Short mmCIF file of C-alpha atoms in Angstrom, two decimals:
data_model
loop_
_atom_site.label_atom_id
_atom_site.label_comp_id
_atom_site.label_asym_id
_atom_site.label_seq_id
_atom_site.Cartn_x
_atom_site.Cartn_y
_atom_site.Cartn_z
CA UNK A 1 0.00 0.00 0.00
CA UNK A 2 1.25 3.77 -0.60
CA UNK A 3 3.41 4.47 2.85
CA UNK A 4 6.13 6.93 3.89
CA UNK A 5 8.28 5.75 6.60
CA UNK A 6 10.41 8.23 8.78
CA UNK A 7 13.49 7.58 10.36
CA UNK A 8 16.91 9.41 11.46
CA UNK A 9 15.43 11.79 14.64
CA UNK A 10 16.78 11.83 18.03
CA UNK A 11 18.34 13.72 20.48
CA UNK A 12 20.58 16.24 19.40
CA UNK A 13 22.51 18.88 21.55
CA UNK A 14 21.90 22.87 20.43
CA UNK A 15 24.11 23.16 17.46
CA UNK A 16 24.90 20.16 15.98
CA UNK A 17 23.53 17.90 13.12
CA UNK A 18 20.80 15.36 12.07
CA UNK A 19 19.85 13.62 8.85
CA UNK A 20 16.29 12.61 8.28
CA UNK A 21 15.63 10.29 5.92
CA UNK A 22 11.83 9.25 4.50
CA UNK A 23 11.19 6.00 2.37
CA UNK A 24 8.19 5.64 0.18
CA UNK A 25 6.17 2.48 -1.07
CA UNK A 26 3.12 2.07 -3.05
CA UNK A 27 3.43 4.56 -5.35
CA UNK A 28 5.62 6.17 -8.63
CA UNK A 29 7.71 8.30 -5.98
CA UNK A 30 9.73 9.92 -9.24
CA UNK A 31 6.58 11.44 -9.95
CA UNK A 32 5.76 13.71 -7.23
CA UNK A 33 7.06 16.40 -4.98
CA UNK A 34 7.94 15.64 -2.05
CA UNK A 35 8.18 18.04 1.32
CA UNK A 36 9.06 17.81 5.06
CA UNK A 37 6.60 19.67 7.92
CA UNK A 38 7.23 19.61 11.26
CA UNK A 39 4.92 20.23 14.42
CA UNK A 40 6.49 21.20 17.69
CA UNK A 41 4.65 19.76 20.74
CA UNK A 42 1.05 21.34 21.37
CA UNK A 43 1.81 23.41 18.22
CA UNK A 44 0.19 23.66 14.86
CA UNK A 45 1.65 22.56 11.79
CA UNK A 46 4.48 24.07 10.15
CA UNK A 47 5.64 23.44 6.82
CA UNK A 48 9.87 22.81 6.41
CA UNK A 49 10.73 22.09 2.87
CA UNK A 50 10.40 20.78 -0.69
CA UNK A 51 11.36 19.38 -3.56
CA UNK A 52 10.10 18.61 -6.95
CA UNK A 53 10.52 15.53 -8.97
CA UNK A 54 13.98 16.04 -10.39
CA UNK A 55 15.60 17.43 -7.46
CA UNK A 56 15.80 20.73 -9.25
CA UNK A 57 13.31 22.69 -7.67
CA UNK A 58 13.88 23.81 -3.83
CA UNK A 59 11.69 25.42 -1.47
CA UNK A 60 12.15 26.59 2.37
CA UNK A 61 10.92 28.03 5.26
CA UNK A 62 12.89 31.41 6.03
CA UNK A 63 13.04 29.13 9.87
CA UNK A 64 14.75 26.58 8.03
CA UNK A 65 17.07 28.16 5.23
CA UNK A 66 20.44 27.99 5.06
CA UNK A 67 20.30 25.49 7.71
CA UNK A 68 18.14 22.59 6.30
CA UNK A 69 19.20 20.63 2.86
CA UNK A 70 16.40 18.72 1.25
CA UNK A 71 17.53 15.97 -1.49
CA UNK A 72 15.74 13.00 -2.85
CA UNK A 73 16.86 10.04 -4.16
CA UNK A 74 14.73 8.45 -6.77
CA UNK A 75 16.38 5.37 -7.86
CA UNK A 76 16.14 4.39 -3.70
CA UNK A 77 12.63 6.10 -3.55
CA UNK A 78 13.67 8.25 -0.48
CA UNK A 79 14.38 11.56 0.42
CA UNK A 80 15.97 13.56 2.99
CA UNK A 81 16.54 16.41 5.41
CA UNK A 82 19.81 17.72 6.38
CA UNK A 83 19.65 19.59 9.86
CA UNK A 84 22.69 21.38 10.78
CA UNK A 85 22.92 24.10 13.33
CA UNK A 86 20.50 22.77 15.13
CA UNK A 87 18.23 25.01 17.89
CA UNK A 88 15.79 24.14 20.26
CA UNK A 89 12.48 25.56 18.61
CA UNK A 90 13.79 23.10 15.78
CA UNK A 91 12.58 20.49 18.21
CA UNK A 92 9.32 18.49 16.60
CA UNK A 93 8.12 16.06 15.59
CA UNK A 94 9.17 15.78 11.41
CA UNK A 95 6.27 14.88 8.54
CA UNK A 96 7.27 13.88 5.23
CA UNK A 97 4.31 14.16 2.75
CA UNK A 98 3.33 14.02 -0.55
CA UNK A 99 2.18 16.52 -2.74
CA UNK A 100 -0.83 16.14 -4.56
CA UNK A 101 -2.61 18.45 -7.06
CA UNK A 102 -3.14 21.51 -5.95
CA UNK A 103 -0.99 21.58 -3.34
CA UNK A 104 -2.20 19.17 -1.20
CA UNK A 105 -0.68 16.54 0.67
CA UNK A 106 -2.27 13.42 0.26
CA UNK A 107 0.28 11.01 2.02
CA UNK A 108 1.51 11.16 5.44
CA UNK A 109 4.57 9.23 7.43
CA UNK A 110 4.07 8.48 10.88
CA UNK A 111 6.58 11.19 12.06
CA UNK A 112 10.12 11.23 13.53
CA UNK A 113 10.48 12.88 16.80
CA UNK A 114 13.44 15.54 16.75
CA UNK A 115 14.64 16.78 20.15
CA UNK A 116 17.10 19.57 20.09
CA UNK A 117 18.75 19.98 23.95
CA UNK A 118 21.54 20.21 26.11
CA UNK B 1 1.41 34.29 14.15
CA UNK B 2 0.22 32.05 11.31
CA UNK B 3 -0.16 33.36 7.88
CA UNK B 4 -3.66 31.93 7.97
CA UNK B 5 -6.29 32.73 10.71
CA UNK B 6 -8.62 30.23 12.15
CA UNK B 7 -10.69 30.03 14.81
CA UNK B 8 -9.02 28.25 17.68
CA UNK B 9 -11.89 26.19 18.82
CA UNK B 10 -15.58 25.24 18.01
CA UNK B 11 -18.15 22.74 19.49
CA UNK B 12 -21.42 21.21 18.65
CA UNK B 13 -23.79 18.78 19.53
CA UNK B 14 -23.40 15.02 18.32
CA UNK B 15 -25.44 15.13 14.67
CA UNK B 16 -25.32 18.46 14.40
CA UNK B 17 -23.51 20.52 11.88
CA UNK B 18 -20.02 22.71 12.55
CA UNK B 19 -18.15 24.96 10.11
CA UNK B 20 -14.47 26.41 10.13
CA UNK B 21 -13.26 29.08 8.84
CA UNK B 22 -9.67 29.87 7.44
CA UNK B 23 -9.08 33.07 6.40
CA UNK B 24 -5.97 34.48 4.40
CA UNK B 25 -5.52 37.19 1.36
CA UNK B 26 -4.52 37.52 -2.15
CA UNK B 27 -0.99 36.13 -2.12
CA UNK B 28 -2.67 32.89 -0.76
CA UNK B 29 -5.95 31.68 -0.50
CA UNK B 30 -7.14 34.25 -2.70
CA UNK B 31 -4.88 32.58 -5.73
CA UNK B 32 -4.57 29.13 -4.62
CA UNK B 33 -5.91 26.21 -4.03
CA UNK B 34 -6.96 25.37 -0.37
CA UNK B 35 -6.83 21.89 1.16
CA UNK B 36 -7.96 20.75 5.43
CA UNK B 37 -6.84 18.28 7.48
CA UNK B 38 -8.23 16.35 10.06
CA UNK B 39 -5.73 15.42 12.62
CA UNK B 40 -6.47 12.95 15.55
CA UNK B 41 -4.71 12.90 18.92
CA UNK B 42 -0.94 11.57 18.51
CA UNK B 43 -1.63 11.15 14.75
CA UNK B 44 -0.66 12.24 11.40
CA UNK B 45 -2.69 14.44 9.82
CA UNK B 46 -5.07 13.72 7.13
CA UNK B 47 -5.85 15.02 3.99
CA UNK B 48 -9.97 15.76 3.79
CA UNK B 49 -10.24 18.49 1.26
CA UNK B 50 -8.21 19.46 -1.77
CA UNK B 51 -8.10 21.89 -4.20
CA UNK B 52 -11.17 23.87 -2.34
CA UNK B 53 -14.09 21.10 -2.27
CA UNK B 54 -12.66 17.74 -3.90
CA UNK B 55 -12.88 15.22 -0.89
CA UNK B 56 -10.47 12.23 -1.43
CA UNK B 57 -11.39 8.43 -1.93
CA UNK B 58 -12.83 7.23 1.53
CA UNK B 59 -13.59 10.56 2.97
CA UNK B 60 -17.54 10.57 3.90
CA UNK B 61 -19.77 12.91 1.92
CA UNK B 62 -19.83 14.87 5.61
CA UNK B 63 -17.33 16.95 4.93
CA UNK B 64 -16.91 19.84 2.36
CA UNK B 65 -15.16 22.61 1.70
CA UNK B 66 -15.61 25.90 -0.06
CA UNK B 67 -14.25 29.13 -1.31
CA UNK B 68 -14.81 32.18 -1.49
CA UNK B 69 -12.51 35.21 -2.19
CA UNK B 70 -9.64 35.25 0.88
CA UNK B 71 -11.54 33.15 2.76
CA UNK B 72 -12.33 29.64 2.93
CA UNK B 73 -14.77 26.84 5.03
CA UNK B 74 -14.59 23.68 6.26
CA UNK B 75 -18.18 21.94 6.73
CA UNK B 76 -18.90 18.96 8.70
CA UNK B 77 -22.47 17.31 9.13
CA UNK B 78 -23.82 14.34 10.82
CA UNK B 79 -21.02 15.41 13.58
CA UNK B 80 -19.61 11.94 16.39
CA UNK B 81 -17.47 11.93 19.00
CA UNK B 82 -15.23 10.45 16.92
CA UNK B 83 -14.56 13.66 14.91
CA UNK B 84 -12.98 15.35 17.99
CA UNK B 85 -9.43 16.35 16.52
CA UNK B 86 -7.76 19.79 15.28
CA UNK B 87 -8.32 20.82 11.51
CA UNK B 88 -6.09 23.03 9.22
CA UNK B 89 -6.16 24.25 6.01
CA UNK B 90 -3.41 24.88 4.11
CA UNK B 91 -1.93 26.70 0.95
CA UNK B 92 0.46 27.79 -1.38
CA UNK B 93 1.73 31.48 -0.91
CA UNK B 94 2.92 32.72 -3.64
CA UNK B 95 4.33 35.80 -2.20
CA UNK B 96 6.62 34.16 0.08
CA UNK B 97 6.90 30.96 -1.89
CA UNK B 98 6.19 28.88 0.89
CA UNK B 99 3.29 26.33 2.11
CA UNK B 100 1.17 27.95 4.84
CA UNK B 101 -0.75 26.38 7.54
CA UNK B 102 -3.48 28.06 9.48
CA UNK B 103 -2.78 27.97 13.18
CA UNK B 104 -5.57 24.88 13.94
CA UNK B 105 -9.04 24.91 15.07
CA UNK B 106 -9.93 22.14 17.94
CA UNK B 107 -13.11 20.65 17.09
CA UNK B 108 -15.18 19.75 20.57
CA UNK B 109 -18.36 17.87 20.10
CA UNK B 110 -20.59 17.66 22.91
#
């Protein structure tokens, strides 16, 4: 069936580095974008990043950018979130979803819990 | 703040009807399509609405959604207990060229 499966968060001290990573099933993954959202505990959603089908098209959040990489590999039907510098209000938990038409995202992972703290 | 304003909470009796609102401007809503979400406690959300009133495969004829201008609804009939959960609406702003979420409405039914 069409999944998304999050791995990669943890505990991270302030300033340092984590790579999430997001593998997809049940579906032509080459075909869509793909984006990241996060939701910090008791807060609302808050979109991250994304990416279109060829890796050549790159959206962020001003929170995010110059910190966060998105990439996708399409040949392993995956892709990924660089997080370097790392801060606490970065802690959430991470979403990767798919985009549908008209902007909508159609597919949700299960989440990966990000905790940013000394 | 979020980008897009929604009530933060609304209740209603079991069966009865309930409608959100999400209201944005030009650069967003008022250019773009608008899609909701249903999220339940401690899960991913869910998509219930895209592109303004199209409901997915497997999502009840309960819900709709419209448009109008800057602004847009969320309509749920029929309400259960079961539909307790926060719902956003999102978009595309094309001003800032980024995906915006409206801050959540908690749905309480009675």
């Amino acid at each position: 069936q069409v999944q998304l499966v999050e791995s990669g968060g943890g505990l991270v001290k302030p300033g340092g580095s984590l790579r999430l990573s997001c593998a997809a099933s049940g579906f032509t993954f080459s075909d869509y974008y793909m984006n990241w959202i996060r939701q910090a505990p008791g807060k609302g959603l808050e979109w991250v990043s994304n990416i279109n089908q060829y890796g050549s098209t790159i959206y962020y959040a001003d929170s995010v950018k110059g910190r966060f990489t998105i990439s996708r590999d399409n040949a392993k039907k995956s892709v990924y979130l660089q997080m370097n510098s790392l801060r606490a209000e970065d802690t959430a938990v991470y979403y990767c979803a798919k985009r549908e038409s008209g902007d909508a995202f159609d597919v949700w992972g299960r989440g990966t819990m990000v905790t940013v703290s000394s | 703040q979020s980008v897009l304003t929604q009530p933060p909470s609304v209740s209603a009796a079991p069966g009865q009807k309930v409608t959100i609102s999400c209201s944005g401007d030009s650069s967003n809503i008022g250019n773009n399509y608008v899609s909701w979400y249903e999220q339940l406690p401690g899960t991913a959300p869910r998509l219930l609405i895209y592109e303004n009133n199209k409901r997915p495969s497997g999502i009840p004829d309960r819900f709709s959604g419209s448009k109008s201008g800057t602004s847009a609804t969320l309509g749920i009939t029929g309400l259960q207990t079961g539909d307790e959960a926060d719902y956003y609406c999102g978009t595309w702003d094309t001003t800032l060229s980024v995906v915006v979420f409206g801050g959540g409405t908690k749905l309480t039914v009675l």
